[in-house]
Protein backbone atom coordinates (compact mmCIF):
# COMPACT_ATOMS: atom_id res chain seq x y z
CA UNK A 1 0.00 0.00 0.00
CA UNK A 2 1.48 3.34 -1.06
CA UNK A 3 1.27 6.10 1.53
CA UNK A 4 0.49 9.44 -0.07
CA UNK A 5 0.29 13.00 1.13
CA UNK A 6 -1.87 15.67 -0.52
CA UNK A 7 -0.05 18.80 -1.62
CA UNK A 8 -1.67 22.07 -2.64
CA UNK A 9 -0.48 23.82 -5.81
CA UNK A 10 -1.28 27.50 -6.29
CA UNK A 11 -1.39 28.95 -9.80
CA UNK A 12 -0.20 32.42 -10.63
CA UNK A 13 -0.44 34.03 -14.06
CA UNK A 14 1.71 36.95 -15.20
CA UNK A 15 1.62 38.09 -18.84
CA UNK A 16 -0.05 34.75 -19.56
CA UNK A 17 2.97 32.86 -18.26
CA UNK A 18 2.13 29.89 -16.09
CA UNK A 19 4.10 28.91 -13.03
CA UNK A 20 3.38 27.16 -9.76
CA UNK A 21 4.07 28.25 -6.21
CA UNK A 22 4.64 25.01 -4.36
CA UNK A 23 4.00 24.13 -0.78
CA UNK A 24 6.97 22.62 1.11
CA UNK A 25 7.57 19.04 0.02
CA UNK A 26 6.38 19.46 -3.58
CA UNK A 27 9.00 20.74 -5.98
CA UNK A 28 7.80 21.63 -9.44
CA UNK A 29 11.16 22.34 -11.05
CA UNK A 30 11.84 25.33 -13.30
CA UNK A 31 12.28 22.94 -16.24
CA UNK A 32 8.84 21.45 -15.57
CA UNK A 33 7.30 24.92 -15.39
CA UNK A 34 8.80 25.66 -18.80
CA UNK A 35 7.50 22.34 -20.08
CA UNK A 36 3.97 23.27 -19.06
CA UNK A 37 4.21 26.66 -20.80
CA UNK A 38 5.63 25.15 -23.97
CA UNK A 39 2.96 22.45 -24.03
CA UNK A 40 0.33 25.17 -23.78
CA UNK A 41 2.12 27.03 -26.58
CA UNK A 42 2.04 23.88 -28.71
CA UNK A 43 -1.72 23.52 -28.16
CA UNK A 44 -2.21 27.19 -29.10
CA UNK A 45 -0.11 26.70 -32.26
CA UNK A 46 -2.14 23.67 -33.25
CA UNK A 47 -5.37 25.60 -32.64
CA UNK A 48 -4.12 28.04 -35.28
CA UNK A 49 -2.49 25.88 -37.95
CA UNK A 50 -3.24 22.15 -37.53
CA UNK A 51 -6.01 22.05 -40.12
CA UNK A 52 -3.88 24.08 -42.53
CA UNK A 53 -1.04 21.58 -42.22
CA UNK A 54 -3.29 18.50 -42.36
CA UNK A 55 -6.97 18.94 -43.34
CA UNK A 56 -9.35 17.53 -40.73
CA UNK A 57 -6.79 17.33 -37.92
CA UNK A 58 -8.59 18.30 -34.70
CA UNK A 59 -7.71 15.65 -32.09
CA UNK A 60 -4.86 17.77 -30.74
CA UNK A 61 -7.37 19.67 -28.61
CA UNK A 62 -7.41 16.87 -26.05
CA UNK A 63 -3.97 15.33 -26.50
CA UNK A 64 -2.65 13.69 -23.31
CA UNK A 65 0.89 14.69 -22.41
CA UNK A 66 2.99 13.31 -19.55
CA UNK A 67 6.11 15.31 -18.75
CA UNK A 68 8.60 13.69 -16.45
CA UNK A 69 9.86 10.32 -15.34
CA UNK A 70 9.72 8.11 -12.25
CA UNK A 71 12.75 10.02 -10.96
CA UNK A 72 11.06 13.42 -11.30
CA UNK A 73 7.84 15.08 -10.37
CA UNK A 74 5.34 14.75 -13.17
CA UNK A 75 2.92 16.99 -15.04
CA UNK A 76 -0.06 15.65 -16.97
CA UNK A 77 -1.82 17.73 -19.63
CA UNK A 78 -5.20 16.68 -21.06
CA UNK A 79 -5.43 13.15 -19.64
CA UNK A 80 -7.81 11.02 -21.72
CA UNK A 81 -10.12 10.60 -18.75
CA UNK A 82 -10.68 12.50 -15.53
CA UNK A 83 -7.94 12.03 -12.97
CA UNK A 84 -9.28 9.29 -10.69
CA UNK A 85 -9.14 9.39 -6.90
CA UNK A 86 -6.14 7.06 -6.73
CA UNK A 87 -4.06 9.66 -8.60
CA UNK A 88 -3.93 11.75 -5.44
CA UNK A 89 -1.65 13.65 -4.72
CA UNK A 90 -2.26 15.20 -8.13
CA UNK A 91 -3.32 18.82 -7.97
CA UNK A 92 -5.10 20.75 -10.69
CA UNK A 93 -2.90 23.58 -11.93
CA UNK A 94 -4.85 24.88 -14.89
CA UNK A 95 -8.46 24.07 -15.70
CA UNK A 96 -8.89 24.82 -19.42
CA UNK A 97 -6.34 22.24 -20.53
CA UNK A 98 -6.63 19.91 -17.49
CA UNK A 99 -3.05 20.25 -16.26
CA UNK A 100 -2.14 18.25 -13.17
CA UNK A 101 1.07 17.99 -11.15
CA UNK A 102 2.16 15.38 -8.62
CA UNK A 103 5.19 14.18 -6.77
CA UNK A 104 6.75 11.02 -8.08
CA UNK A 105 6.16 8.58 -5.21
CA UNK A 106 4.32 5.51 -6.45
CA UNK A 107 4.67 6.30 -10.14
CA UNK A 108 6.44 4.04 -12.59
CA UNK A 109 6.66 3.65 -16.34
CA UNK A 110 5.93 0.56 -18.39
CA UNK A 111 6.09 -0.31 -22.10
CA UNK A 112 8.57 2.31 -23.25
CA UNK A 113 6.95 5.06 -21.22
CA UNK A 114 3.58 5.03 -22.99
CA UNK A 115 1.72 3.38 -20.12
CA UNK A 116 1.60 4.83 -16.63
CA UNK A 117 0.82 2.53 -13.73
CA UNK A 118 -0.35 3.81 -10.36
CA UNK A 119 -1.94 1.66 -7.64
CA UNK A 120 -2.39 -1.24 -10.10
CA UNK A 121 -4.24 0.92 -12.63
CA UNK A 122 -2.85 1.60 -16.10
CA UNK A 123 -3.28 4.79 -18.10
CA UNK A 124 -2.13 5.45 -21.66
CA UNK A 125 -0.24 8.75 -21.78
CA UNK A 126 2.60 10.23 -23.83
CA UNK A 127 5.92 10.54 -22.05
CA UNK A 128 7.75 13.74 -22.83
CA UNK A 129 11.26 14.81 -21.86
CA UNK A 130 11.33 17.73 -19.45
CA UNK A 131 12.48 20.90 -21.16
CA UNK A 132 16.00 21.96 -20.29
CA UNK A 133 18.15 24.54 -22.03
CA UNK A 134 20.96 21.99 -22.15
CA UNK A 135 18.78 19.25 -23.68
CA UNK A 136 20.66 17.12 -26.22
CA UNK A 137 18.96 15.35 -29.08
CA UNK A 138 19.33 11.75 -30.13
CA UNK A 139 20.55 12.78 -33.58
CA UNK A 140 22.99 15.46 -32.49
CA UNK A 141 25.98 13.14 -32.26
CA UNK A 142 25.00 11.35 -35.45
CA UNK A 143 24.82 14.43 -37.66
CA UNK A 144 27.93 16.20 -36.36
CA UNK A 145 30.18 14.31 -38.76
CA UNK A 146 28.10 15.68 -41.66
CA UNK A 147 28.59 19.32 -40.65
CA UNK A 148 31.36 20.97 -42.65
CA UNK A 149 31.95 24.20 -40.78
CA UNK A 150 31.54 25.54 -37.27
CA UNK A 151 28.72 27.84 -38.30
CA UNK A 152 26.66 24.79 -39.31
CA UNK A 153 27.39 23.12 -35.97
CA UNK A 154 26.23 26.23 -34.13
CA UNK A 155 23.12 26.38 -36.29
CA UNK A 156 22.12 22.83 -35.38
CA UNK A 157 23.07 23.14 -31.71
CA UNK A 158 20.99 26.30 -31.37
CA UNK A 159 18.02 24.60 -32.98
CA UNK A 160 18.18 21.43 -30.88
CA UNK A 161 18.41 23.45 -27.66
CA UNK A 162 15.61 25.85 -28.59
CA UNK A 163 12.08 25.90 -27.14
CA UNK A 164 10.87 25.82 -30.76
CA UNK A 165 12.37 22.38 -31.25
CA UNK A 166 10.88 21.16 -27.98
CA UNK A 167 7.47 22.44 -29.10
CA UNK A 168 7.91 20.75 -32.48
CA UNK A 169 8.37 17.40 -30.72
CA UNK A 170 5.07 17.94 -28.91
CA UNK A 171 3.29 18.53 -32.23
CA UNK A 172 4.88 15.33 -33.58
CA UNK A 173 3.44 13.36 -30.66
CA UNK A 174 0.09 15.13 -30.93
CA UNK A 175 -0.25 13.98 -34.54
CA UNK A 176 -0.07 10.34 -33.49
CA UNK A 177 -3.52 10.74 -31.95
CA UNK A 178 -4.95 11.83 -35.29
CA UNK A 179 -3.40 8.74 -36.83
CA UNK A 180 -5.34 6.51 -34.44
CA UNK A 181 -8.40 6.72 -36.67
CA UNK A 182 -6.53 4.52 -39.14
CA UNK A 183 -8.00 1.02 -38.88
CA UNK A 184 -4.68 -0.76 -39.39
CA UNK A 185 -3.00 0.86 -36.37
CA UNK A 186 -2.63 -2.55 -34.69
CA UNK A 187 0.10 -3.53 -37.12
CA UNK A 188 2.86 -1.42 -35.62
CA UNK A 189 3.21 -3.73 -32.63
CA UNK A 190 3.51 -6.96 -34.60
CA UNK A 191 7.27 -7.28 -35.14
CA UNK A 192 10.56 -5.54 -34.43
CA UNK A 193 12.60 -4.18 -37.39
CA UNK A 194 15.59 -6.42 -36.87
CA UNK A 195 15.41 -7.72 -40.44
CA UNK A 196 17.92 -4.98 -41.31
CA UNK A 197 20.64 -7.25 -39.95
CA UNK A 198 20.64 -9.05 -43.29
CA UNK A 199 23.35 -7.62 -45.53
CA UNK A 200 21.19 -7.90 -48.66
CA UNK A 201 18.43 -5.92 -46.96
CA UNK A 202 20.92 -3.29 -45.85
CA UNK A 203 22.22 -2.92 -49.40
CA UNK A 204 18.71 -2.47 -50.79
CA UNK A 205 17.84 -0.02 -48.05
CA UNK A 206 20.93 2.09 -48.78
CA UNK A 207 19.96 2.33 -52.46
CA UNK A 208 16.35 3.13 -51.50
CA UNK A 209 17.50 6.07 -49.41
CA UNK A 210 19.72 7.45 -52.17
CA UNK A 211 16.83 7.28 -54.67
CA UNK A 212 14.37 8.93 -52.27
CA UNK A 213 16.82 11.73 -51.60
CA UNK A 214 17.32 12.35 -55.31
CA UNK A 215 13.56 12.25 -55.96
CA UNK A 216 12.94 14.80 -53.22
CA UNK A 217 15.53 17.26 -54.54
CA UNK A 218 14.59 16.83 -58.20
CA UNK A 219 12.86 19.87 -59.69
CA UNK A 220 11.56 17.95 -62.70
CA UNK A 221 8.28 16.04 -62.19
CA UNK A 222 9.08 13.41 -64.82
CA UNK A 223 12.47 12.72 -63.25
CA UNK A 224 10.89 12.61 -59.78
CA UNK A 225 8.41 9.96 -60.92
CA UNK A 226 11.18 7.93 -62.60
CA UNK A 227 13.26 7.95 -59.41
CA UNK A 228 10.22 6.95 -57.34
CA UNK A 229 9.61 4.04 -59.73
CA UNK A 230 13.21 2.94 -59.26
CA UNK A 231 12.76 3.17 -55.49
CA UNK A 232 9.62 1.02 -55.69
CA UNK A 233 11.44 -1.53 -57.85
CA UNK A 234 14.31 -1.95 -55.37
CA UNK A 235 11.76 -2.07 -52.53
CA UNK A 236 10.19 -5.06 -54.33
CA UNK A 237 13.58 -6.75 -54.41
CA UNK A 238 14.07 -6.11 -50.71
CA UNK A 239 10.61 -7.46 -49.89
CA UNK A 240 11.72 -10.93 -51.04
CA UNK A 241 14.05 -11.08 -48.03
CA UNK A 242 11.29 -10.11 -45.57
CA UNK A 243 8.27 -11.84 -44.12
CA UNK A 244 4.78 -10.43 -44.68
CA UNK A 245 4.70 -9.13 -41.10
CA UNK A 246 8.04 -7.39 -41.60
CA UNK A 247 6.82 -5.74 -44.80
CA UNK A 248 3.68 -4.50 -43.05
CA UNK A 249 5.75 -3.23 -40.13
CA UNK A 250 8.00 -1.22 -42.42
CA UNK A 251 5.09 0.29 -44.35
CA UNK A 252 3.23 1.16 -41.17
CA UNK A 253 6.24 2.69 -39.38
CA UNK A 254 7.14 4.79 -42.42
CA UNK A 255 3.56 6.06 -42.40
CA UNK A 256 3.24 6.51 -38.65
CA UNK A 257 6.62 8.02 -37.72
CA UNK A 258 7.42 9.45 -41.14
CA UNK A 259 4.16 11.40 -41.30
CA UNK A 260 4.63 12.68 -37.74
CA UNK A 261 8.21 13.72 -38.55
CA UNK A 262 6.83 15.51 -41.63
CA UNK A 263 4.31 17.31 -39.38
CA UNK A 264 7.06 18.35 -36.96
CA UNK A 265 8.79 20.40 -39.65
CA UNK A 266 5.77 21.30 -41.79
CA UNK A 267 4.17 23.15 -38.89
CA UNK A 268 7.29 25.29 -38.60
CA UNK A 269 7.12 26.06 -42.33
CA UNK A 270 3.49 27.17 -42.01
CA UNK A 271 4.25 29.29 -38.92
CA UNK A 272 7.04 30.97 -40.88
CA UNK A 273 4.69 31.79 -43.74
CA UNK A 274 2.05 33.23 -41.38
CA UNK A 275 4.53 35.26 -39.31
CA UNK A 276 2.99 33.61 -36.26
CA UNK A 277 3.17 35.39 -32.89
CA UNK A 278 3.65 33.38 -29.71
CA UNK A 279 0.78 33.41 -27.23
CA UNK A 280 2.08 32.13 -23.88
CA UNK A 281 5.66 33.29 -24.00
CA UNK A 282 7.94 35.90 -25.49
CA UNK A 283 11.13 33.88 -24.88
CA UNK A 284 12.44 34.38 -28.40
CA UNK A 285 11.37 34.77 -31.98
CA UNK A 286 10.53 31.55 -33.78
CA UNK A 287 13.40 29.62 -35.32
CA UNK A 288 13.76 29.84 -39.07
CA UNK A 289 11.96 26.89 -40.65
CA UNK A 290 14.95 26.40 -42.97
CA UNK A 291 16.91 25.19 -39.92
CA UNK A 292 14.38 22.39 -39.41
CA UNK A 293 14.66 21.42 -43.08
CA UNK A 294 18.44 21.48 -42.82
CA UNK A 295 18.34 19.16 -39.80
CA UNK A 296 15.94 16.84 -41.64
CA UNK A 297 18.33 16.62 -44.58
CA UNK A 298 21.20 15.72 -42.22
CA UNK A 299 19.11 13.08 -40.46
CA UNK A 300 18.07 11.57 -43.78
CA UNK A 301 21.72 11.37 -44.84
CA UNK A 302 22.69 9.76 -41.51
CA UNK A 303 19.79 7.29 -41.83
CA UNK A 304 20.90 6.25 -45.31
CA UNK A 305 24.48 5.60 -44.24
CA UNK A 306 23.85 4.02 -40.86
CA UNK A 307 23.62 0.21 -40.73
CA UNK A 308 23.99 -0.18 -36.97
CA UNK A 309 20.69 1.22 -35.70
CA UNK A 310 18.22 1.11 -38.58
CA UNK A 311 15.07 1.78 -36.54
CA UNK A 312 15.35 5.52 -37.25
CA UNK A 313 15.19 4.95 -41.02
CA UNK A 314 11.41 4.79 -40.81
CA UNK A 315 11.26 8.39 -39.56
CA UNK A 316 13.24 9.97 -42.37
CA UNK A 317 12.55 7.56 -45.24
CA UNK A 318 8.87 8.05 -44.40
CA UNK A 319 9.17 11.81 -44.07
CA UNK A 320 10.90 12.05 -47.46
CA UNK A 321 8.14 9.95 -49.05
CA UNK A 322 5.59 12.37 -47.58
CA UNK A 323 7.39 15.37 -49.05
CA UNK A 324 7.59 13.67 -52.45
CA UNK A 325 3.82 13.09 -52.28
CA UNK A 326 3.39 16.81 -51.61
CA UNK A 327 5.18 17.41 -54.90
CA UNK A 328 3.10 14.85 -56.81
CA UNK A 329 -0.38 15.38 -55.36
CA UNK A 330 -0.51 18.47 -53.17
CA UNK A 331 -2.68 17.84 -50.09
CA UNK A 332 -4.77 15.07 -51.68
CA UNK A 333 -2.68 12.21 -50.29
CA UNK A 334 -3.32 13.34 -46.70
CA UNK A 335 -6.95 12.25 -46.82
CA UNK A 336 -6.27 9.14 -48.87
CA UNK A 337 -3.68 7.74 -46.47
CA UNK A 338 -6.13 7.59 -43.57
CA UNK A 339 -8.31 5.11 -45.47
CA UNK A 340 -7.96 1.46 -44.47
CA UNK A 341 -4.62 -0.15 -45.22
CA UNK A 342 -3.24 2.60 -47.45
CA UNK A 343 0.35 3.60 -46.69
CA UNK A 344 2.86 6.08 -48.11
CA UNK A 345 4.32 3.48 -50.40
CA UNK A 346 0.88 2.68 -51.84
CA UNK A 347 0.34 6.33 -52.75
CA UNK A 348 3.80 6.52 -54.31
CA UNK A 349 2.73 3.60 -56.50
CA UNK A 350 -0.39 5.53 -57.50
CA UNK A 351 1.14 8.94 -58.19
CA UNK A 352 4.36 7.76 -59.86
CA UNK A 353 2.55 5.59 -62.40
CA UNK A 354 4.65 2.54 -61.40
CA UNK A 355 3.87 -0.66 -63.32
CA UNK A 356 5.08 -3.96 -61.88
CA UNK A 357 5.58 -5.25 -65.43
CA UNK A 358 8.30 -2.60 -65.88
CA UNK A 359 10.27 -3.64 -62.80
CA UNK A 360 13.21 -5.03 -64.78
CA UNK A 361 13.52 -1.76 -66.71
CA UNK A 362 13.61 0.21 -63.48
CA UNK A 363 16.13 -2.18 -61.94
CA UNK A 364 18.41 -1.74 -64.95
CA UNK A 365 18.31 2.02 -64.32
CA UNK A 366 19.11 1.43 -60.65
CA UNK A 367 22.04 -0.84 -61.49
CA UNK A 368 23.40 1.75 -63.90
CA UNK A 369 23.56 4.26 -61.06
CA UNK A 370 24.46 1.96 -58.15
CA UNK A 371 26.60 -1.16 -58.19
CA UNK A 372 24.57 -3.46 -55.93
CA UNK A 373 27.28 -6.14 -55.76
CA UNK A 374 29.91 -3.59 -54.72
CA UNK A 375 27.60 -2.04 -52.12
CA UNK A 376 26.81 -5.49 -50.70
CA UNK A 377 30.52 -6.32 -50.52
CA UNK A 378 31.30 -3.04 -48.75
CA UNK A 379 28.51 -3.59 -46.22
CA UNK A 380 29.82 -7.05 -45.39
CA UNK A 381 33.31 -5.61 -44.85
CA UNK A 382 31.90 -2.89 -42.62
CA UNK A 383 30.03 -5.39 -40.51
CA UNK A 384 33.14 -7.50 -40.03
CA UNK A 385 35.11 -4.40 -38.98
CA UNK A 386 32.18 -3.23 -36.79
CA UNK A 387 32.10 0.06 -38.67
CA UNK A 388 28.47 1.01 -39.18
CA UNK A 389 28.62 3.92 -41.64
CA UNK A 390 28.48 3.28 -45.37
CA UNK A 391 30.63 5.34 -47.74
CA UNK A 392 31.66 8.45 -45.88
CA UNK A 393 31.73 10.60 -49.01
XYZ file of C-alpha atoms in Angstrom:
393
model
C 0.000 0.000 0.000
C 1.480 3.336 -1.062
C 1.266 6.099 1.535
C 0.487 9.442 -0.071
C 0.293 12.998 1.126
C -1.868 15.666 -0.523
C -0.053 18.799 -1.617
C -1.669 22.067 -2.641
C -0.479 23.818 -5.809
C -1.280 27.504 -6.285
C -1.391 28.945 -9.798
C -0.197 32.421 -10.630
C -0.437 34.029 -14.061
C 1.712 36.946 -15.199
C 1.622 38.094 -18.838
C -0.054 34.753 -19.557
C 2.974 32.862 -18.261
C 2.133 29.893 -16.090
C 4.099 28.909 -13.032
C 3.376 27.164 -9.763
C 4.075 28.249 -6.210
C 4.642 25.008 -4.361
C 3.998 24.129 -0.777
C 6.969 22.615 1.108
C 7.575 19.038 0.023
C 6.382 19.457 -3.582
C 9.001 20.739 -5.978
C 7.803 21.630 -9.441
C 11.158 22.342 -11.055
C 11.842 25.325 -13.298
C 12.279 22.939 -16.241
C 8.841 21.454 -15.575
C 7.298 24.924 -15.386
C 8.804 25.662 -18.801
C 7.500 22.339 -20.076
C 3.973 23.271 -19.056
C 4.209 26.656 -20.796
C 5.632 25.146 -23.967
C 2.956 22.447 -24.034
C 0.328 25.171 -23.777
C 2.120 27.033 -26.576
C 2.037 23.876 -28.706
C -1.718 23.524 -28.160
C -2.205 27.185 -29.101
C -0.112 26.702 -32.256
C -2.143 23.666 -33.253
C -5.374 25.598 -32.643
C -4.122 28.038 -35.277
C -2.490 25.877 -37.947
C -3.237 22.152 -37.528
C -6.010 22.046 -40.118
C -3.878 24.079 -42.527
C -1.037 21.576 -42.219
C -3.287 18.503 -42.360
C -6.972 18.941 -43.339
C -9.347 17.528 -40.728
C -6.795 17.328 -37.923
C -8.585 18.303 -34.698
C -7.711 15.651 -32.092
C -4.858 17.766 -30.736
C -7.373 19.668 -28.607
C -7.407 16.874 -26.046
C -3.974 15.328 -26.503
C -2.651 13.686 -23.313
C 0.892 14.691 -22.411
C 2.994 13.309 -19.550
C 6.105 15.311 -18.753
C 8.602 13.695 -16.453
C 9.859 10.319 -15.338
C 9.719 8.113 -12.250
C 12.747 10.023 -10.959
C 11.061 13.415 -11.297
C 7.840 15.081 -10.370
C 5.335 14.751 -13.169
C 2.921 16.993 -15.036
C -0.065 15.651 -16.969
C -1.824 17.732 -19.630
C -5.197 16.679 -21.061
C -5.430 13.146 -19.643
C -7.810 11.022 -21.721
C -10.124 10.601 -18.753
C -10.678 12.504 -15.530
C -7.936 12.035 -12.973
C -9.281 9.293 -10.691
C -9.139 9.385 -6.902
C -6.145 7.059 -6.734
C -4.064 9.657 -8.605
C -3.934 11.746 -5.438
C -1.648 13.646 -4.724
C -2.257 15.195 -8.128
C -3.317 18.822 -7.971
C -5.095 20.747 -10.693
C -2.900 23.576 -11.934
C -4.851 24.879 -14.888
C -8.462 24.071 -15.704
C -8.891 24.818 -19.424
C -6.338 22.237 -20.527
C -6.626 19.906 -17.491
C -3.053 20.247 -16.263
C -2.142 18.250 -13.167
C 1.065 17.988 -11.151
C 2.161 15.380 -8.619
C 5.187 14.183 -6.770
C 6.746 11.023 -8.080
C 6.158 8.582 -5.213
C 4.317 5.514 -6.446
C 4.674 6.303 -10.140
C 6.439 4.044 -12.586
C 6.659 3.646 -16.340
C 5.928 0.561 -18.389
C 6.091 -0.306 -22.095
C 8.572 2.314 -23.249
C 6.951 5.064 -21.224
C 3.580 5.028 -22.988
C 1.716 3.380 -20.122
C 1.597 4.827 -16.627
C 0.819 2.533 -13.726
C -0.346 3.806 -10.364
C -1.940 1.664 -7.643
C -2.392 -1.238 -10.098
C -4.245 0.919 -12.629
C -2.846 1.599 -16.101
C -3.276 4.793 -18.096
C -2.134 5.454 -21.657
C -0.241 8.750 -21.783
C 2.596 10.226 -23.829
C 5.921 10.535 -22.052
C 7.753 13.741 -22.826
C 11.263 14.809 -21.865
C 11.328 17.728 -19.446
C 12.485 20.897 -21.160
C 15.996 21.960 -20.288
C 18.154 24.542 -22.031
C 20.963 21.986 -22.153
C 18.784 19.252 -23.685
C 20.664 17.116 -26.218
C 18.959 15.352 -29.078
C 19.333 11.752 -30.126
C 20.546 12.780 -33.582
C 22.993 15.463 -32.485
C 25.975 13.141 -32.258
C 25.001 11.351 -35.451
C 24.815 14.427 -37.662
C 27.925 16.198 -36.359
C 30.180 14.306 -38.764
C 28.104 15.685 -41.656
C 28.591 19.320 -40.650
C 31.363 20.966 -42.652
C 31.950 24.196 -40.783
C 31.541 25.536 -37.267
C 28.723 27.839 -38.300
C 26.663 24.794 -39.311
C 27.387 23.121 -35.973
C 26.227 26.231 -34.128
C 23.116 26.377 -36.288
C 22.117 22.825 -35.380
C 23.075 23.138 -31.714
C 20.992 26.297 -31.368
C 18.023 24.603 -32.981
C 18.177 21.433 -30.877
C 18.412 23.452 -27.664
C 15.608 25.845 -28.586
C 12.075 25.902 -27.143
C 10.874 25.824 -30.756
C 12.368 22.376 -31.249
C 10.881 21.159 -27.976
C 7.468 22.442 -29.100
C 7.906 20.747 -32.482
C 8.372 17.396 -30.721
C 5.071 17.941 -28.912
C 3.292 18.527 -32.235
C 4.882 15.326 -33.581
C 3.436 13.357 -30.658
C 0.093 15.134 -30.935
C -0.250 13.984 -34.542
C -0.073 10.344 -33.492
C -3.516 10.736 -31.951
C -4.948 11.834 -35.287
C -3.398 8.740 -36.827
C -5.338 6.508 -34.438
C -8.400 6.722 -36.671
C -6.533 4.517 -39.137
C -8.000 1.018 -38.876
C -4.683 -0.759 -39.386
C -2.997 0.863 -36.366
C -2.631 -2.554 -34.694
C 0.101 -3.529 -37.122
C 2.856 -1.417 -35.625
C 3.214 -3.728 -32.634
C 3.512 -6.958 -34.604
C 7.266 -7.282 -35.140
C 10.560 -5.538 -34.431
C 12.603 -4.181 -37.386
C 15.592 -6.425 -36.869
C 15.415 -7.720 -40.438
C 17.921 -4.980 -41.308
C 20.639 -7.246 -39.951
C 20.639 -9.050 -43.291
C 23.349 -7.616 -45.533
C 21.188 -7.904 -48.657
C 18.430 -5.921 -46.960
C 20.915 -3.291 -45.850
C 22.223 -2.916 -49.405
C 18.714 -2.475 -50.792
C 17.839 -0.016 -48.047
C 20.930 2.088 -48.780
C 19.960 2.331 -52.456
C 16.348 3.130 -51.497
C 17.500 6.072 -49.413
C 19.717 7.446 -52.165
C 16.830 7.276 -54.666
C 14.368 8.926 -52.271
C 16.824 11.732 -51.603
C 17.319 12.354 -55.314
C 13.559 12.253 -55.963
C 12.938 14.797 -53.223
C 15.529 17.258 -54.539
C 14.594 16.832 -58.197
C 12.862 19.874 -59.689
C 11.561 17.947 -62.703
C 8.281 16.037 -62.190
C 9.084 13.406 -64.824
C 12.468 12.718 -63.251
C 10.890 12.609 -59.783
C 8.412 9.956 -60.925
C 11.181 7.927 -62.602
C 13.264 7.946 -59.407
C 10.222 6.954 -57.337
C 9.609 4.044 -59.727
C 13.212 2.942 -59.263
C 12.762 3.173 -55.486
C 9.617 1.021 -55.689
C 11.440 -1.535 -57.851
C 14.306 -1.949 -55.371
C 11.755 -2.068 -52.528
C 10.191 -5.061 -54.334
C 13.582 -6.753 -54.413
C 14.071 -6.113 -50.713
C 10.609 -7.465 -49.893
C 11.716 -10.931 -51.039
C 14.049 -11.084 -48.027
C 11.286 -10.110 -45.570
C 8.269 -11.843 -44.116
C 4.779 -10.426 -44.684
C 4.698 -9.131 -41.098
C 8.036 -7.394 -41.596
C 6.823 -5.738 -44.800
C 3.681 -4.502 -43.053
C 5.747 -3.233 -40.129
C 8.000 -1.218 -42.417
C 5.091 0.286 -44.352
C 3.233 1.157 -41.169
C 6.237 2.686 -39.380
C 7.140 4.793 -42.415
C 3.562 6.062 -42.403
C 3.243 6.515 -38.649
C 6.619 8.017 -37.723
C 7.425 9.445 -41.138
C 4.159 11.398 -41.301
C 4.629 12.677 -37.743
C 8.210 13.724 -38.553
C 6.828 15.506 -41.631
C 4.313 17.307 -39.384
C 7.055 18.346 -36.961
C 8.790 20.404 -39.652
C 5.774 21.302 -41.790
C 4.166 23.149 -38.889
C 7.294 25.292 -38.601
C 7.121 26.057 -42.326
C 3.491 27.173 -42.006
C 4.248 29.286 -38.921
C 7.038 30.974 -40.878
C 4.685 31.792 -43.745
C 2.051 33.227 -41.383
C 4.528 35.264 -39.312
C 2.994 33.607 -36.256
C 3.174 35.392 -32.887
C 3.645 33.380 -29.709
C 0.776 33.411 -27.225
C 2.078 32.134 -23.875
C 5.656 33.292 -23.997
C 7.944 35.900 -25.490
C 11.130 33.883 -24.881
C 12.436 34.384 -28.405
C 11.366 34.771 -31.980
C 10.525 31.553 -33.777
C 13.401 29.617 -35.324
C 13.764 29.844 -39.073
C 11.964 26.886 -40.651
C 14.951 26.396 -42.968
C 16.908 25.191 -39.917
C 14.376 22.390 -39.410
C 14.659 21.420 -43.082
C 18.445 21.479 -42.824
C 18.340 19.157 -39.803
C 15.940 16.837 -41.637
C 18.332 16.617 -44.576
C 21.197 15.715 -42.223
C 19.109 13.080 -40.455
C 18.068 11.567 -43.783
C 21.722 11.372 -44.837
C 22.685 9.759 -41.514
C 19.792 7.288 -41.831
C 20.898 6.245 -45.314
C 24.481 5.597 -44.244
C 23.846 4.022 -40.856
C 23.616 0.211 -40.731
C 23.985 -0.183 -36.974
C 20.691 1.221 -35.699
C 18.221 1.113 -38.579
C 15.073 1.782 -36.542
C 15.346 5.522 -37.251
C 15.194 4.949 -41.020
C 11.408 4.793 -40.811
C 11.259 8.387 -39.559
C 13.238 9.966 -42.372
C 12.552 7.564 -45.238
C 8.867 8.051 -44.405
C 9.175 11.809 -44.070
C 10.902 12.046 -47.456
C 8.145 9.949 -49.050
C 5.586 12.365 -47.576
C 7.392 15.373 -49.046
C 7.588 13.668 -52.447
C 3.816 13.086 -52.278
C 3.391 16.813 -51.606
C 5.176 17.412 -54.904
C 3.105 14.854 -56.813
C -0.378 15.378 -55.361
C -0.511 18.471 -53.166
C -2.680 17.835 -50.095
C -4.772 15.066 -51.680
C -2.677 12.206 -50.286
C -3.322 13.344 -46.703
C -6.948 12.254 -46.816
C -6.266 9.137 -48.872
C -3.680 7.736 -46.470
C -6.128 7.591 -43.569
C -8.306 5.108 -45.467
C -7.958 1.462 -44.467
C -4.623 -0.154 -45.221
C -3.236 2.602 -47.452
C 0.346 3.601 -46.686
C 2.858 6.084 -48.106
C 4.324 3.482 -50.397
C 0.879 2.677 -51.843
C 0.343 6.328 -52.745
C 3.796 6.520 -54.315
C 2.729 3.598 -56.503
C -0.390 5.534 -57.498
C 1.143 8.936 -58.191
C 4.361 7.761 -59.856
C 2.548 5.586 -62.395
C 4.645 2.544 -61.396
C 3.872 -0.661 -63.323
C 5.083 -3.963 -61.884
C 5.582 -5.253 -65.428
C 8.297 -2.604 -65.882
C 10.269 -3.635 -62.804
C 13.211 -5.026 -64.781
C 13.518 -1.764 -66.713
C 13.610 0.209 -63.476
C 16.133 -2.177 -61.941
C 18.409 -1.735 -64.952
C 18.306 2.016 -64.319
C 19.111 1.434 -60.653
C 22.036 -0.841 -61.488
C 23.401 1.751 -63.903
C 23.564 4.262 -61.058
C 24.460 1.962 -58.147
C 26.598 -1.161 -58.188
C 24.565 -3.462 -55.931
C 27.283 -6.135 -55.756
C 29.910 -3.595 -54.715
C 27.600 -2.037 -52.115
C 26.815 -5.486 -50.704
C 30.519 -6.322 -50.519
C 31.300 -3.039 -48.746
C 28.512 -3.586 -46.218
C 29.818 -7.053 -45.395
C 33.309 -5.609 -44.853
C 31.901 -2.890 -42.620
C 30.029 -5.393 -40.512
C 33.143 -7.504 -40.028
C 35.106 -4.402 -38.978
C 32.183 -3.227 -36.791
C 32.098 0.055 -38.673
C 28.467 1.010 -39.176
C 28.625 3.921 -41.642
C 28.484 3.284 -45.370
C 30.633 5.339 -47.740
C 31.664 8.451 -45.884
C 31.731 10.601 -49.008
